[in-house]
Coordinates of C-alpha atoms and ligand atoms in Angstrom, one line a residue:
X229 CA 1.5 16.4 19.9
X230 CA 1.2 13.0 18.5
X231 CA -1.4 11.6 16.2
X232 CA -2.1 7.9 15.7
X233 CA -3.7 7.0 12.8
X234 CA -5.3 3.5 12.7
X235 CA -7.4 2.1 9.6
X236 CA -10.0 -0.2 10.9
X237 CA -11.8 -2.5 8.5
X238 CA -13.8 -5.5 10.3
X239 CA -11.9 -5.7 13.2
X240 CA -14.2 -5.9 16.1
X241 CA -12.3 -8.7 18.1
X242 CA -9.2 -6.7 18.2
X243 CA -10.3 -3.3 19.0
X244 CA -10.9 -3.2 22.8
X245 CA -7.5 -4.8 23.2
X246 CA -6.0 -2.4 20.8
X247 CA -7.3 0.6 22.8
X248 CA -6.0 -0.8 26.2
X249 CA -2.8 -1.2 25.0
X250 CA -2.6 2.0 23.1
X251 CA -3.8 4.2 26.1
X252 CA -1.2 2.5 28.3
X253 CA 1.5 3.2 25.8
X254 CA 0.5 6.7 24.9
X255 CA -0.1 7.6 28.8
X256 CA 3.6 6.3 29.5
X257 CA 4.8 8.9 27.2
X258 CA 3.4 11.9 28.8
X259 CA 3.0 13.8 25.8
X260 CA -0.3 15.2 24.3
X261 CA -1.9 12.6 21.7
X262 CA -4.8 11.9 19.9
X263 CA -6.0 8.7 18.4
X264 CA -7.7 8.6 15.1
X265 CA -9.7 5.5 14.1
X266 CA -10.5 5.6 10.5
X267 CA -13.6 3.1 10.1
X268 CA -13.0 2.0 6.4
X269 CA -16.8 1.0 5.9
X270 CA -16.7 -1.9 8.3
X271 CA -19.3 -4.4 8.1
X272 CA -19.1 -6.3 11.6
X273 CA -19.9 -3.8 14.0
X274 CA -16.5 -2.4 14.3
X275 CA -17.9 1.3 13.8
X276 CA -20.1 0.7 17.2
X277 CA -17.5 -0.5 19.3
X278 CA -15.3 2.4 18.2
X279 CA -18.0 4.8 18.8
X280 CA -17.9 3.3 22.5
X281 CA -14.5 4.9 22.7
X282 CA -15.6 8.5 22.3
X283 CA -14.8 10.5 25.5
X284 CA -12.0 8.5 26.1
X285 CA -8.5 10.8 26.0
X286 CA -7.9 11.8 22.3
X287 CA -10.2 9.7 20.7
X288 CA -11.3 10.7 17.3
X289 CA -13.3 8.7 14.6
X290 CA -13.5 9.0 11.1
X291 CA -16.4 7.1 9.5
X292 CA -15.9 6.8 5.8
X293 CA -19.0 6.3 3.6
X294 CA -17.7 2.8 2.4
X295 CA -14.6 0.6 2.0
X296 CA -11.8 2.6 0.3
X297 CA -9.0 0.3 1.4
X298 CA -6.3 0.6 3.5
X299 CA -4.2 3.3 2.0
X300 CA -6.8 5.5 1.2
X301 CA -8.2 5.0 4.8
X302 CA -5.1 6.3 6.2
X303 CA -5.1 9.1 3.8
X304 CA -8.5 10.3 5.2
X305 CA -6.9 10.1 8.7
X306 CA -4.0 12.2 7.6
X307 CA -6.3 15.0 6.2
X308 CA -7.7 15.5 9.7
X309 CA -4.7 15.0 12.0
X310 CA -3.5 17.8 14.4
X311 CA -0.4 16.4 15.6
X312 CA 3.0 17.5 14.6
X313 CA 4.2 13.8 14.3
X314 CA 1.9 11.1 12.9
X315 CA 2.2 7.4 13.7
X316 CA 0.4 4.9 11.6
X317 CA -0.2 1.2 12.4
X318 CA -2.5 -1.7 11.9
X319 CA -5.6 -2.4 14.0
X320 CA -5.1 -6.3 14.3
X321 CA -2.4 -5.9 16.8
X322 CA 0.5 -7.3 14.5
X323 CA 2.3 -4.0 14.9
X324 CA 2.8 -4.0 18.8
X325 CA 2.1 -0.3 19.9
X326 CA 4.4 -0.6 22.4
X327 CA 7.0 0.2 19.6
X328 CA 5.7 3.9 19.3
X329 CA 7.7 5.6 21.8
X330 CA 10.7 4.0 19.9
X331 CA 9.7 5.1 16.7
X332 CA 8.9 8.6 17.9
X333 CA 12.2 8.7 19.9
X334 CA 14.2 7.7 16.7
X335 CA 12.3 10.4 14.6
X336 CA 13.0 12.9 17.0
X337 CA 16.6 12.1 18.1
X338 CA 17.9 11.7 14.4
X339 CA 16.2 14.4 13.0
X340 CA 14.4 12.0 10.4
X341 CA 11.2 12.8 8.8
X342 CA 10.0 9.3 8.2
X343 CA 10.8 6.3 10.4
X344 CA 10.0 2.8 8.9
X345 CA 10.1 -0.3 10.9
X346 CA 10.8 -3.8 9.6
X347 CA 9.2 -6.8 10.9
X348 CA 11.7 -9.1 12.9
X349 CA 10.7 -12.7 12.5
X350 CA 7.6 -12.1 10.8
X351 CA 4.5 -14.1 12.1
X352 CA 2.6 -14.8 8.7
X353 CA 2.2 -18.0 6.6
X354 CA 4.6 -18.7 4.0
X355 CA 2.2 -17.8 1.3
X356 CA 1.5 -14.4 2.4
X357 CA 5.1 -13.7 2.8
X358 CA 6.2 -14.3 -0.8
X359 CA 4.2 -11.5 -2.3
X360 CA 5.8 -9.4 0.4
X361 CA 9.2 -10.4 -0.9
X362 CA 8.4 -9.8 -4.6
X363 CA 6.9 -6.5 -3.6
X364 CA 9.7 -5.3 -1.5
X365 CA 12.2 -6.1 -4.4
X366 CA 10.0 -4.2 -6.9
X367 CA 9.8 -1.3 -4.4
X368 CA 13.5 -0.7 -4.0
X369 CA 13.8 -1.0 -8.2
X370 CA 11.4 1.8 -8.2
X371 CA 12.3 4.1 -5.5
X372 CA 16.0 3.1 -5.0
X373 CA 15.3 3.8 -1.3
X374 CA 16.6 0.6 0.6
X375 CA 14.1 -0.3 3.1
X376 CA 14.0 -4.0 4.4
X377 CA 10.1 -4.0 4.7
X378 CA 7.7 -1.8 2.8
X379 CA 4.6 -3.4 4.0
X380 CA 5.0 -2.7 7.7
X381 CA 2.4 0.1 8.3
X382 CA 4.0 0.8 11.7
X383 CA 5.7 4.3 10.8
X384 CA 6.0 7.7 12.0
X385 CA 6.0 10.6 9.9
X386 CA 6.7 14.3 10.2
X387 CA 3.6 16.8 9.7
X388 CA 4.9 18.2 6.7
X389 CA 5.4 15.2 4.9
X390 CA 1.9 14.0 5.9
X391 CA 0.6 17.2 4.5
X392 CA 2.3 16.7 1.3
X393 CA 1.1 13.2 1.0
X394 CA -2.4 14.7 1.4
X395 CA -2.0 17.4 -1.0
X396 CA -0.7 14.9 -3.8
X397 CA -4.1 14.0 -5.4
X398 CA -3.6 10.7 -7.0
X399 CA -6.5 8.3 -6.4
X400 CA -4.4 5.0 -6.4
X401 CA -1.3 5.2 -3.6
X402 CA 0.7 3.4 -1.6
X403 CA 1.7 5.4 1.5
X404 CA 5.3 4.1 2.6
X405 CA 6.3 4.8 -1.0
X406 CA 4.6 8.0 -1.6
X407 CA 6.6 9.2 1.6
X408 CA 9.9 8.5 0.1
X409 CA 9.0 11.2 -2.6
X410 CA 8.7 13.9 0.3
X411 CA 11.1 12.9 3.0
X412 CA 14.8 14.1 3.2
X413 CA 15.8 11.8 5.7
X414 CA 14.4 8.2 6.3
X415 CA 15.6 5.3 8.8
X416 CA 13.8 2.0 10.1
X417 CA 13.9 0.3 13.2
X418 CA 13.3 -3.5 13.9
X419 CA 9.8 -4.2 15.6
X420 CA 8.3 -7.3 16.7
X421 CA 5.5 -8.9 14.7
X422 CA 2.6 -10.9 16.1
X423 CA 0.1 -13.1 14.9
X424 CA -3.2 -11.5 14.2
X425 CA -5.3 -11.1 17.3
X426 CA -8.4 -11.9 16.0
X427 CA -10.3 -12.1 12.7
X428 CA -8.6 -12.9 9.5
X429 CA -6.5 -11.0 7.0
X430 CA -8.0 -8.8 4.5
X431 CA -5.4 -9.1 2.1
X432 CA -6.2 -12.1 -0.3
X433 CA -4.2 -12.7 -3.2
X434 CA -6.4 -10.5 -5.4
X435 CA -6.1 -7.5 -3.3
X436 CA -2.3 -7.9 -3.0
X437 CA -1.7 -8.2 -6.8
X438 CA -3.8 -5.1 -7.2
X439 CA -1.8 -3.2 -4.6
X440 CA 1.3 -4.6 -6.2
X441 CA -0.3 -3.1 -9.7
X442 CA -1.1 0.1 -8.1
X443 CA 2.5 0.4 -6.7
X444 CA 3.8 -0.1 -9.9
X445 CA 1.8 2.0 -12.3
X446 CA 1.6 4.8 -9.8
X447 CA 5.3 5.2 -9.1
X448 CA 6.9 4.0 -12.6
X449 CA 6.9 3.6 -16.2
X450 CA 8.7 0.5 -15.9
X451 CA 5.9 -1.9 -17.4
X452 CA 5.6 0.3 -20.3
X453 CA 9.4 -0.2 -21.1
X454 CA 8.8 -3.9 -20.6
X455 CA 6.3 -3.5 -23.5
X456 CA 8.6 -1.7 -25.6
X457 CA 11.3 -4.7 -25.0
X458 CA 9.0 -7.5 -25.5
X459 CA 7.9 -5.6 -28.6
X460 CA 11.2 -5.1 -30.0
X461 CA 12.3 -8.7 -29.1
X462 CA 9.1 -10.3 -30.8
X463 CA 9.6 -8.4 -33.9
X464 CA 13.2 -9.3 -34.6
X465 CA 12.4 -12.8 -33.7
X466 CA 9.8 -12.6 -36.3
X467 CA 11.7 -11.1 -39.0
X468 CA 14.4 -13.6 -38.3
X469 CA 11.8 -16.4 -38.8
X470 CA 10.6 -15.0 -41.9
X471 CA 14.2 -14.9 -43.2
X472 CA 14.8 -18.6 -42.1
X473 CA 11.6 -20.0 -43.4
X474 CA 12.4 -18.2 -46.8
X475 CA 15.7 -19.8 -47.0
X476 CA 14.4 -23.1 -46.1
X477 CA 11.9 -22.9 -48.8
X478 CA 14.4 -22.3 -51.5
X479 CA 16.4 -25.2 -50.5
X480 CA 13.8 -27.6 -49.6
X481 CA 11.0 -26.5 -52.2
X482 CA 7.6 -25.9 -52.3
X483 CA 6.3 -29.2 -50.6
X484 CA 8.3 -28.4 -47.3
X485 CA 6.9 -25.1 -47.0
X486 CA 3.1 -26.7 -47.0
X487 CA 4.1 -28.3 -44.1
X488 CA 5.6 -25.1 -42.5
X489 CA 1.8 -24.1 -42.0
X490 CA 1.6 -25.3 -38.8
X491 CA 4.8 -23.3 -38.0
X492 CA 3.0 -20.2 -39.0
X493 CA 0.3 -20.8 -36.8
X494 CA 2.6 -21.2 -33.9
X495 CA 4.3 -17.7 -34.8
X496 CA 0.9 -16.2 -35.2
X497 CA -0.2 -17.5 -31.9
X498 CA 2.9 -16.1 -30.5
X499 CA 2.4 -12.5 -31.9
X500 CA -1.4 -12.4 -30.9
X501 CA -0.2 -13.4 -27.2
X502 CA 2.3 -10.6 -27.6
X503 CA -0.3 -7.9 -28.8
X504 CA -2.8 -9.0 -26.1
X505 CA -0.3 -8.5 -23.5
X506 CA 0.7 -5.4 -24.9
X507 CA -2.9 -4.1 -24.9
X508 CA -3.7 -5.3 -21.7
X509 CA -0.8 -3.0 -20.2
X510 CA -1.7 -0.1 -22.0
X511 CA -5.2 -0.8 -21.0
X512 CA -4.2 -0.8 -17.4
X513 CA -2.4 2.6 -17.6
X514 CA -5.4 4.2 -19.5
X515 CA -7.8 2.8 -17.0
X516 CA -5.9 4.5 -14.3
X517 CA -5.5 8.0 -16.5
X518 CA -9.2 7.9 -16.6
X519 CA -9.6 7.3 -13.1
X520 CA -7.1 10.2 -12.2
X521 CA -8.9 12.8 -14.6
X522 CA -12.3 12.3 -13.3
X523 CA -10.9 13.7 -10.1
X524 CA -13.2 12.0 -7.7
X525 CA -12.3 12.3 -4.3
X526 CA -10.0 9.6 -2.9
X527 CA -12.2 9.3 -0.1
X528 CA -15.3 10.5 1.3
X529 CA -15.9 11.2 5.2
X530 CA -19.2 10.8 6.3
X531 CA -18.7 11.7 9.8
X532 CA -16.1 12.8 12.2
X533 CA -16.9 11.9 15.8
X534 CA -14.9 13.1 19.0
X535 CA -15.7 14.4 22.2
X536 CA -16.1 18.2 22.5
X537 CA -12.8 19.9 24.3
X538 CA -13.5 19.8 28.1
X539 CA -11.0 22.0 30.3
X540 CA -9.8 19.6 33.2
X541 CA -10.0 22.4 36.1
X542 CA -13.4 23.4 35.2
Ligands
UDP103 N1 -7.7 -2.4 6.1 C1 -8.6 -1.2 5.9 N2 -9.4 -1.3 4.9 C2 -9.2 -2.5 3.9 C3 -8.6 -3.7 4.5 C4 -7.8 -3.6 5.7 O1 -8.5 -0.2 6.6 O2 -9.9 -2.6 2.9 C5 -7.1 -2.0 7.5 C6 -7.0 -3.2 8.6 O3 -8.4 -3.1 9.3 C7 -5.7 -3.4 9.3 C8 -4.8 -2.9 8.1 O4 -5.7 -2.3 7.1 O5 -6.0 -2.2 10.2 C9 -4.3 -4.1 7.7 O6 -4.9 -5.0 7.2 P1 -4.7 -6.8 7.2 O7 -4.3 -6.8 8.6 O8 -6.0 -7.3 6.9 O9 -3.2 -6.8 6.3 P2 -2.1 -7.8 6.4 O10 -1.7 -7.6 8.0 O11 -2.5 -9.2 6.2 O12 -1.5 -7.3 5.4
MG104 MG1 -2.4 -7.6 9.4

């Protein structure tokens, strides 16, 4: 059985077309399937549209109590899947559902545990692509796994990888990267990328930065190391400055040193800046530790809607 998991946040304009295309694709595969829509606290009536789909084959709806963000919404969907192969995709039709059979085929034929996809000819604005570039570069550094495109959510997973992801209890998460921890064999295939069908992207710059930060702090201690390097360089610079000032004082006399007051100010500001920088990063980690130790649930499911099973021949 194949389970599709689709996070939905204010996507009312896209849902009917999405549903139509999904049904067409899934029926052509001639395999049992379920389509799990996770309503991530939409406020535009998406949930009502989704409820209208109940009764159509395989449709299940997970209603979250509030907006938790794309990755936690997917996680909520993961927690209720029944299939042995799980495919995630976006609700905005940027990932064409027609690629699902190819993903599943690659997963099964190649005996892979995760099959990703990269967006050939990506249809996003230049400004939206830059953060993704940075993100891909950093992710490569952290995971040492070469994938062309980490941001593309059209991905297929084997059930055990999904189960392991669900059982990892961290609060902040980035699903494609988390999966690399558990998957033995991974690959990726090219997919088309369309313009958003309707509505607008839910990722502003702020959300992108926060996602990037989640990724960085939940999968690496790199920022802490940077801190150490910056600190070391700053203190070496500070000591050398001190020695330099001392020598200049001997050669040019006390009068010269008085004019150095401003230099000292400059140095002071430099260090204060460094300290604030360091504290900021430490604060981020401590904040995250605080978040984790509270052990709040990552998502809270209000209700799962689905049609009771009816046997076809009755
Ligand atoms: N999404 C979500 N919760 C959020 C933000 C987004 O469930 O808080 C869903 C959204 O409905 C879509 C997918 O995540 O299905 C990707 O979002 P979007 O298209 O806005 O991101 P982009 O394509 O710009 O990266
Ligand atoms: Mg999108």
